[in-house]
Amino acid sequence: MADALSRSRPNAEILAAVLTMSGVVHAAKPQVFDPVVPRSLPGSARFWTRASGYAEWVIAALLASRRTQSIGGLVAATFFVAVFPANVRTLRVVRKRGPVAVAIAVLRLPLQIPLVLMGLSAARADGDRP
């Protein structure tokens, strides 16, 4: 099990950093994310933008601790699957911004796969070992 922890720890650390930074961007520039919140969600887009940023910070904290890394990995993988519809919606929103914005949005979609896999890898850790 020590091997699983040593292999999963870098994934947990990378995801914690990515989620922390994404949470910062959600907090600093929520207007960037508001248009991609699916309209089918109840409440305001700003609520969901802020909530997803806070969720990213909570998940990052779970991943940062060896004791909670396993649950953090599962929550991270689930989170990346849950926000995928917003990433798809981004394609429609950025069409007006030009081909570079569209290309970035398209390239972002397959990035979700390694993020989910990294979360699952982090979840395989034995949190009781230092």
Short mmCIF file of C-alpha atoms in Angstrom, two decimals:
data_model
loop_
_atom_site.label_atom_id
_atom_site.label_comp_id
_atom_site.label_asym_id
_atom_site.label_seq_id
_atom_site.Cartn_x
_atom_site.Cartn_y
_atom_site.Cartn_z
CA MET A 1 0.00 0.00 0.00
CA ALA A 2 2.96 2.32 0.54
CA ASP A 3 3.61 2.16 -3.21
CA ALA A 4 0.06 3.27 -3.93
CA LEU A 5 0.48 6.22 -1.58
CA SER A 6 3.81 7.26 -3.09
CA ARG A 7 2.32 7.15 -6.60
CA SER A 8 -0.90 8.90 -5.65
CA ARG A 9 0.64 11.72 -3.59
CA PRO A 10 1.99 13.73 -6.55
CA ASN A 11 -1.45 13.55 -8.20
CA ALA A 12 -3.06 14.83 -5.01
CA GLU A 13 -0.57 17.68 -4.76
CA ILE A 14 -1.00 18.69 -8.41
CA LEU A 15 -4.79 18.62 -8.13
CA ALA A 16 -4.68 20.61 -4.89
CA ALA A 17 -2.63 23.31 -6.63
CA VAL A 18 -4.87 23.35 -9.73
CA LEU A 19 -8.04 23.55 -7.65
CA THR A 20 -6.62 26.26 -5.38
CA MET A 21 -5.72 28.43 -8.36
CA SER A 22 -9.04 27.81 -10.07
CA GLY A 23 -10.82 28.79 -6.85
CA VAL A 24 -8.83 32.03 -6.78
CA VAL A 25 -9.88 32.83 -10.34
CA HIS A 26 -13.52 32.05 -9.52
CA ALA A 27 -13.31 34.47 -6.58
CA ALA A 28 -11.38 37.22 -8.38
CA LYS A 29 -13.17 37.13 -11.75
CA PRO A 30 -16.59 35.51 -11.27
CA GLN A 31 -17.97 37.36 -14.29
CA VAL A 32 -15.81 35.14 -16.51
CA PHE A 33 -17.60 32.00 -15.28
CA ASP A 34 -21.16 33.30 -14.87
CA PRO A 35 -22.06 32.93 -18.58
CA VAL A 36 -21.10 29.24 -18.66
CA VAL A 37 -23.27 28.19 -15.72
CA PRO A 38 -25.99 25.95 -17.18
CA ARG A 39 -29.30 27.81 -17.19
CA SER A 40 -31.08 24.71 -15.94
CA LEU A 41 -29.57 25.17 -12.49
CA PRO A 42 -31.80 26.96 -9.98
CA GLY A 43 -30.69 30.30 -8.60
CA SER A 44 -28.30 32.84 -10.01
CA ALA A 45 -25.24 32.07 -12.09
CA ARG A 46 -23.13 34.06 -9.60
CA PHE A 47 -24.24 31.74 -6.78
CA TRP A 48 -23.02 28.70 -8.74
CA THR A 49 -19.80 30.44 -9.75
CA ARG A 50 -18.98 31.27 -6.15
CA ALA A 51 -20.11 27.87 -4.87
CA SER A 52 -17.90 26.05 -7.37
CA GLY A 53 -14.92 28.21 -6.38
CA TYR A 54 -15.48 27.46 -2.68
CA ALA A 55 -15.91 23.77 -3.51
CA GLU A 56 -12.56 23.83 -5.30
CA TRP A 57 -10.89 25.20 -2.16
CA VAL A 58 -12.50 22.56 0.04
CA ILE A 59 -11.45 19.78 -2.32
CA ALA A 60 -7.92 21.20 -2.49
CA ALA A 61 -7.74 21.15 1.32
CA LEU A 62 -8.90 17.53 1.40
CA LEU A 63 -6.26 16.58 -1.17
CA ALA A 64 -3.52 18.50 0.64
CA SER A 65 -3.83 16.40 3.79
CA ARG A 66 -2.59 12.81 3.66
CA ARG A 67 -5.31 11.88 6.14
CA THR A 68 -8.13 13.09 3.84
CA GLN A 69 -6.42 12.56 0.48
CA SER A 70 -8.51 9.47 -0.38
CA ILE A 71 -11.86 11.19 0.11
CA GLY A 72 -10.49 14.30 -1.57
CA GLY A 73 -9.56 12.26 -4.62
CA LEU A 74 -13.05 10.80 -4.91
CA VAL A 75 -14.66 14.21 -4.42
CA ALA A 76 -12.29 15.75 -7.00
CA ALA A 77 -13.09 13.09 -9.61
CA THR A 78 -16.81 13.56 -8.99
CA PHE A 79 -16.46 17.35 -9.16
CA PHE A 80 -14.66 17.22 -12.52
CA VAL A 81 -17.45 15.05 -13.93
CA ALA A 82 -20.13 17.36 -12.46
CA VAL A 83 -18.68 20.53 -14.01
CA PHE A 84 -18.27 18.97 -17.45
CA PRO A 85 -21.64 20.36 -18.69
CA ALA A 86 -20.40 23.89 -17.91
CA ASN A 87 -17.24 23.19 -19.91
CA VAL A 88 -19.38 22.06 -22.86
CA ARG A 89 -21.55 25.17 -22.52
CA THR A 90 -18.36 27.24 -22.70
CA LEU A 91 -18.12 26.30 -26.38
CA ARG A 92 -21.40 28.08 -27.11
CA VAL A 93 -20.51 31.10 -24.99
CA VAL A 94 -17.04 31.71 -26.46
CA ARG A 95 -18.04 31.41 -30.14
CA LYS A 96 -18.45 35.19 -30.23
CA ARG A 97 -14.94 35.72 -28.86
CA GLY A 98 -13.18 34.26 -31.87
CA PRO A 99 -11.28 31.16 -32.97
CA VAL A 100 -8.59 31.26 -30.27
CA ALA A 101 -11.20 31.24 -27.49
CA VAL A 102 -13.04 28.39 -29.21
CA ALA A 103 -9.81 26.41 -29.61
CA ILE A 104 -9.02 26.82 -25.92
CA ALA A 105 -12.53 25.72 -24.96
CA VAL A 106 -12.30 22.66 -27.23
CA LEU A 107 -8.88 21.67 -25.88
CA ARG A 108 -10.16 22.02 -22.33
CA LEU A 109 -12.78 19.30 -22.75
CA PRO A 110 -10.43 16.30 -23.05
CA LEU A 111 -8.39 17.72 -20.16
CA GLN A 112 -11.20 16.60 -17.87
CA ILE A 113 -10.22 12.96 -18.46
CA PRO A 114 -6.74 13.16 -16.90
CA LEU A 115 -8.13 15.31 -14.08
CA VAL A 116 -10.71 12.63 -13.25
CA LEU A 117 -8.03 9.93 -13.47
CA MET A 118 -5.71 11.92 -11.20
CA GLY A 119 -8.51 12.26 -8.67
CA LEU A 120 -9.13 8.53 -8.77
CA SER A 121 -5.40 7.89 -8.35
CA ALA A 122 -5.32 10.19 -5.32
CA ALA A 123 -8.31 8.32 -3.92
CA ARG A 124 -6.34 5.07 -3.90
CA ALA A 125 -4.06 6.37 -1.15
CA ASP A 126 -3.95 4.82 2.27
CA GLY A 127 -4.61 7.92 4.36
CA ASP A 128 -3.40 6.34 7.60
CA ARG A 129 0.22 6.15 6.42
CA PRO A 130 2.55 9.16 6.74
#
